[in-house]
Each structure stands twice: as structure tokens, then as C-alpha cells.
Amino acid sequence: MIINSTELQNNFGKYLMLAAQEEIIITRNGTEIAKLTAFKDTPAENPINTVQEKAPEYSYGGKKASYEEFLQIHQETEERMEYIDGEIYWLASPKTAHQIVITELFGFFFNFFQGTKCRPMVAPYDIELRRSPENINIVQPDIMIICDLEEKLNENDYYKGVPSLVVEVLSKGTRRKDMIQKLDLYMSCGVNEYWIVNPDNKELTVYLFEDHEIGNYVTYKNNEAAKSYIFEGLSVEISRIFKI
């Protein structure tokens, strides 16, 4: 979870309890400055308790790459990949639960946006997001709602805008990337709403981004219905999207 320093100061007790369940990154002016995490007892036989995360399998060589290097690799292979903050991530083939969630959600979106200018799209579909003119990122969200498709298509039929709403379905290999790196990327680059779906615990969290910060968020589960902040009337029953 990522929150800004003002939100932490105003609700410290709340986030102190949440830290027992998940790591909380604190930002100031969009920059990560601190981490709030649960304290764990140190084993007697190991007085220095150092936790080192295994290098993710989806990482390209565990090394940074220039945007030009990414483009060359991207053009020479049929493998799906993303490029985030100077690093290439290979995208593994999704599992069944992941695909069922996407199929169900896309059905809801397709019916809701019929007859409007907004279009639901599914991966693989490259989205270019720029933190700055030099910091170019290429991602493939699981689902995205695009409301300016015709206006932002270039001469090569590539979309060059920013989706209004983005959905990512978590998996073991992408959990950290989706919940931290992508959340910050989407928030920083103008996405208005971000849905994170967790098939393991059958929860869906909806984030509202305002002025490049988290304006609000809520987690839905069980027999609840997830509701969009930015699209009035858009509601998805949690029990309908988790079939397994």
C-alpha cells in the first residue's frame, strides 16, 4: 500500500494496525521517503534478521535497460513484456483463476459502456505512460477503460493517451509490481481510478487518484458490490467475478 505523509499523520493509528498485514510505503510529493512494516521477533540463532526478496522471475536479467534497448527487444520477440522505470519485466502466461476474473469483469464493463464513448480493452495492449519526457514506460494492464481512443490514436494505430480506469489481477509473480510500482506509475501519470483484484483472498480494492495522490480507496469482498468512483452507476458484484 502507498500513502502520502499527510494521510499517515492524520490516521497514524489506522495505518499502524494495517502495517501488521501489509507493507506501507509513505510518499511526499510523489517520492517514496519511508516504509512502515510489521516488526517480527528475531530468531535467537540469527540475531540479525535480514529479509531479502528473491529476484522476481519476470525481471529481464535483473538489470536496468534503456528505452531504446527495450524497444529493440520488444520488436524482436513475440513474448509479452513491460518496461517500468528503466527495467524490463517479462509477463508469464496467466493461470485459470486470473483469466476467469478478467473475463467476468470485461463482461460487466462491456455491457455498462455500450453506447458511450468509453471502450473496455484487454491485454495484450501496450499503454505508454510518461512520468517525464525522458521517463517513458510501457505497460499492458489486464483491463483498461479508454474514453479518448479515437482522439489519441496515432498514424500507426497505436493509442497514445492515458486510460481513465485500469484493472490489474494479482498473481504471485506480479503482486509487488502491481501493488507498488504500477500503483505509483498509474497515479503519477494521470490514471483516475485503479482496481486491484486479488483472486487468492477474493477481494477487489478500488483506488481513486486525485492530483497525483490517492484520494480515496475501499476494499470489497464477500457479497459486496465494488463501485467505481468516477463512473456513476458502475457496480460489480464480487461473488460474480470469483468463480473458483
Coordinates of C-alpha atoms in Angstrom, one line a residue:
M1 CA 0.0 0.0 0.0
I2 CA 1.2 3.5 -0.8
I3 CA 0.0 6.6 1.2
N4 CA 1.3 10.2 1.4
S5 CA 2.8 11.6 4.6
T6 CA -0.2 13.8 5.4
E7 CA -2.6 10.8 5.3
L8 CA -0.2 8.9 7.7
Q9 CA -0.1 11.9 10.1
N10 CA -3.9 12.2 10.1
N11 CA -4.6 8.5 10.6
F12 CA -1.5 7.0 12.2
G13 CA -3.3 4.5 14.4
K14 CA -5.2 3.1 11.4
Y15 CA -2.1 2.5 9.4
L16 CA -0.2 1.2 12.4
M17 CA -2.8 -1.7 12.5
L18 CA -2.7 -2.1 8.7
A19 CA 1.1 -2.5 8.8
A20 CA 0.6 -5.8 10.6
Q21 CA -1.0 -7.1 7.4
E22 CA 1.0 -5.4 4.6
E23 CA 3.9 -3.2 4.0
I24 CA 3.0 0.5 3.8
I25 CA 5.1 2.9 1.7
I26 CA 5.0 6.6 2.6
T27 CA 5.4 9.3 0.0
R28 CA 6.0 13.0 0.0
N29 CA 5.3 15.0 -3.2
G30 CA 5.2 11.7 -5.1
T31 CA 8.6 10.5 -3.8
E32 CA 8.9 7.4 -1.6
I33 CA 10.5 8.5 1.7
A34 CA 9.8 5.8 4.3
K35 CA 8.4 2.3 4.9
L36 CA 6.0 1.2 7.7
T37 CA 6.2 -2.6 8.2
A38 CA 5.4 -5.1 10.9
F39 CA 8.1 -6.0 13.5
K40 CA 8.9 -9.7 13.7
D41 CA 10.8 -11.4 16.5
T42 CA 14.4 -12.1 15.7
P43 CA 15.3 -15.8 16.0
A44 CA 17.9 -16.4 18.7
E45 CA 20.2 -18.2 16.3
N46 CA 20.1 -15.3 13.9
P47 CA 20.5 -12.1 15.8
I48 CA 20.5 -10.0 12.6
N49 CA 17.2 -10.7 10.9
T50 CA 17.6 -9.6 7.3
V51 CA 14.9 -10.3 4.8
Q52 CA 16.0 -10.4 1.2
E53 CA 13.4 -10.8 -1.5
K54 CA 14.2 -13.3 -4.2
A55 CA 14.7 -11.7 -7.6
P56 CA 11.4 -11.9 -9.5
E57 CA 11.3 -14.4 -12.3
Y58 CA 9.7 -11.9 -14.6
S59 CA 12.6 -9.5 -14.4
Y60 CA 14.8 -9.2 -17.5
G61 CA 18.2 -10.2 -16.3
G62 CA 17.7 -8.3 -13.1
K63 CA 19.3 -5.2 -14.7
K64 CA 18.1 -1.9 -16.0
A65 CA 17.8 -1.3 -19.7
S66 CA 17.5 1.9 -21.8
Y67 CA 14.2 2.6 -23.5
E68 CA 16.0 2.0 -26.9
E69 CA 17.2 -1.4 -25.7
F70 CA 13.7 -2.3 -24.6
L71 CA 12.2 -1.3 -28.0
Q72 CA 14.8 -3.4 -29.8
I73 CA 14.0 -6.5 -27.7
H74 CA 10.2 -5.8 -27.9
Q75 CA 10.4 -5.7 -31.7
E76 CA 12.5 -8.9 -31.9
T77 CA 10.3 -11.2 -29.8
E78 CA 6.7 -12.3 -29.5
E79 CA 7.0 -12.5 -25.8
R80 CA 4.8 -10.1 -23.7
M81 CA 6.8 -7.6 -21.6
E82 CA 6.5 -4.3 -19.8
Y83 CA 9.0 -1.5 -19.3
I84 CA 8.7 0.3 -15.9
D85 CA 11.2 2.9 -14.6
G86 CA 14.0 1.6 -16.7
E87 CA 13.5 -2.1 -16.2
I88 CA 12.1 -4.8 -18.4
Y89 CA 9.6 -7.3 -17.0
W90 CA 8.6 -10.5 -18.8
L91 CA 4.9 -11.4 -18.5
A92 CA 4.2 -15.0 -17.7
S93 CA 1.2 -16.9 -19.1
P94 CA -1.8 -16.2 -16.7
K95 CA -3.5 -19.0 -14.7
T96 CA -7.1 -20.0 -14.9
A97 CA -8.4 -18.0 -11.9
H98 CA -6.7 -14.9 -13.4
Q99 CA -8.5 -15.4 -16.7
I100 CA -11.9 -16.1 -15.2
V101 CA -11.7 -12.8 -13.3
I102 CA -10.7 -10.9 -16.4
T103 CA -13.5 -12.5 -18.5
E104 CA -16.2 -11.7 -15.9
L105 CA -15.0 -8.2 -15.3
F106 CA -14.8 -7.5 -19.0
G107 CA -18.4 -8.7 -19.4
F108 CA -19.6 -6.2 -16.8
F109 CA -17.6 -3.4 -18.4
F110 CA -18.7 -4.2 -22.0
N111 CA -22.4 -4.1 -21.1
F112 CA -22.0 -0.9 -19.0
F113 CA -20.1 1.1 -21.6
Q114 CA -22.3 0.1 -24.6
G115 CA -23.4 3.2 -26.4
T116 CA -20.8 5.5 -24.7
K117 CA -17.5 6.9 -25.9
C118 CA -15.6 4.8 -23.4
R119 CA -14.3 1.4 -24.5
P120 CA -13.1 -1.5 -22.3
M121 CA -9.8 -3.1 -23.7
V122 CA -7.9 -6.1 -22.6
A123 CA -4.3 -7.2 -22.6
P124 CA -2.1 -7.6 -24.6
Y125 CA -2.4 -3.9 -25.5
D126 CA 0.6 -1.5 -25.0
I127 CA 0.0 1.6 -23.0
E128 CA 2.7 4.3 -23.0
L129 CA 2.9 6.3 -19.8
R130 CA 5.4 9.2 -19.3
R131 CA 6.5 10.4 -15.9
S132 CA 8.5 12.9 -17.8
P133 CA 9.6 13.4 -21.4
E134 CA 12.6 11.2 -20.7
N135 CA 11.0 8.6 -18.4
I136 CA 8.8 6.5 -20.8
N137 CA 7.1 3.4 -19.5
I138 CA 5.2 0.7 -21.5
V139 CA 2.6 -1.4 -19.6
Q140 CA 0.0 -3.9 -20.5
P141 CA -2.9 -3.6 -17.9
D142 CA -5.2 -6.6 -17.7
I143 CA -8.2 -4.4 -18.5
M144 CA -8.4 -0.7 -19.2
I145 CA -11.3 1.7 -19.8
I146 CA -10.3 4.2 -22.6
C147 CA -12.6 7.2 -23.2
D148 CA -10.5 9.1 -25.8
L149 CA -9.5 6.3 -28.1
E150 CA -10.3 7.9 -31.4
E151 CA -8.7 11.2 -30.5
K152 CA -5.4 9.6 -29.2
L153 CA -4.7 7.1 -32.0
N154 CA -1.5 7.9 -33.9
E155 CA -0.9 7.3 -37.6
N156 CA 0.3 3.7 -36.8
D157 CA -2.9 2.8 -35.0
Y158 CA -1.3 3.0 -31.5
Y159 CA -3.1 4.6 -28.6
K160 CA -1.1 7.4 -27.1
G161 CA -3.4 8.6 -24.3
V162 CA -4.0 7.6 -20.7
P163 CA -6.8 5.2 -19.7
S164 CA -9.4 6.5 -17.3
L165 CA -9.6 3.3 -15.3
V166 CA -7.1 0.4 -15.1
V167 CA -7.5 -3.1 -13.7
E168 CA -4.7 -5.4 -12.6
V169 CA -5.4 -9.0 -11.4
L170 CA -2.7 -10.1 -8.9
S171 CA -0.6 -13.2 -9.2
K172 CA 2.4 -14.4 -7.1
G173 CA 4.8 -13.1 -9.8
T174 CA 3.3 -9.7 -10.2
R175 CA 1.9 -8.9 -6.8
R176 CA 4.7 -6.5 -5.7
K177 CA 4.9 -4.8 -9.1
D178 CA 1.1 -4.3 -9.3
M179 CA 0.6 -3.1 -5.8
I180 CA 3.6 -0.8 -5.5
Q181 CA 5.3 0.1 -8.8
K182 CA 2.3 0.1 -11.0
L183 CA 0.1 1.9 -8.4
D184 CA 2.6 4.7 -8.2
L185 CA 3.1 4.8 -12.0
Y186 CA -0.7 5.0 -12.7
M187 CA -1.2 7.6 -10.0
S188 CA 1.7 9.7 -11.3
C189 CA 0.8 9.6 -15.0
G190 CA -2.9 10.6 -14.9
V191 CA -5.0 7.4 -14.5
N192 CA -8.1 8.4 -12.5
E193 CA -9.0 5.0 -11.0
Y194 CA -7.2 1.8 -10.3
W195 CA -8.8 -1.6 -9.5
I196 CA -6.6 -4.3 -7.9
V197 CA -8.2 -7.7 -7.9
N198 CA -6.8 -10.4 -5.6
P199 CA -8.1 -13.9 -6.6
D200 CA -6.4 -15.5 -3.5
N201 CA -8.5 -13.8 -0.9
K202 CA -11.3 -12.9 -3.3
E203 CA -11.0 -9.1 -2.7
L204 CA -11.1 -6.1 -5.0
T205 CA -9.7 -2.8 -4.0
V206 CA -10.7 0.4 -5.8
Y207 CA -8.3 3.4 -5.7
L208 CA -9.3 6.9 -6.7
F209 CA -6.4 9.2 -7.8
E210 CA -6.7 12.9 -7.4
D211 CA -3.9 15.4 -8.1
H212 CA -1.4 12.5 -8.4
E213 CA -2.2 11.3 -4.9
I214 CA -4.5 8.6 -3.5
G215 CA -7.8 10.5 -3.0
N216 CA -9.7 7.6 -1.6
Y217 CA -9.8 3.8 -1.7
V218 CA -12.0 0.9 -0.5
T219 CA -11.7 -2.9 -0.4
Y220 CA -14.7 -5.0 -1.3
K221 CA -15.3 -8.7 -0.6
N222 CA -17.8 -11.5 0.1
N223 CA -21.3 -10.4 -1.1
E224 CA -20.5 -6.8 -1.6
A225 CA -20.6 -4.9 -4.8
A226 CA -17.5 -2.9 -5.9
K227 CA -18.4 0.6 -7.1
S228 CA -16.5 3.0 -9.3
Y229 CA -15.7 6.5 -8.1
I230 CA -15.5 8.1 -11.5
F231 CA -18.3 6.2 -13.4
E232 CA -21.6 6.7 -11.8
G233 CA -23.6 3.5 -11.7
L234 CA -20.8 1.2 -12.5
S235 CA -21.0 -1.6 -9.9
V236 CA -19.6 -5.2 -9.9
E237 CA -20.8 -8.0 -7.6
I238 CA -17.7 -9.6 -6.0
S239 CA -19.3 -13.0 -5.9
R240 CA -19.8 -12.9 -9.7
I241 CA -16.2 -12.4 -10.6
F242 CA -14.7 -15.2 -8.5
K243 CA -15.9 -18.5 -9.9
I244 CA -13.1 -20.7 -8.4

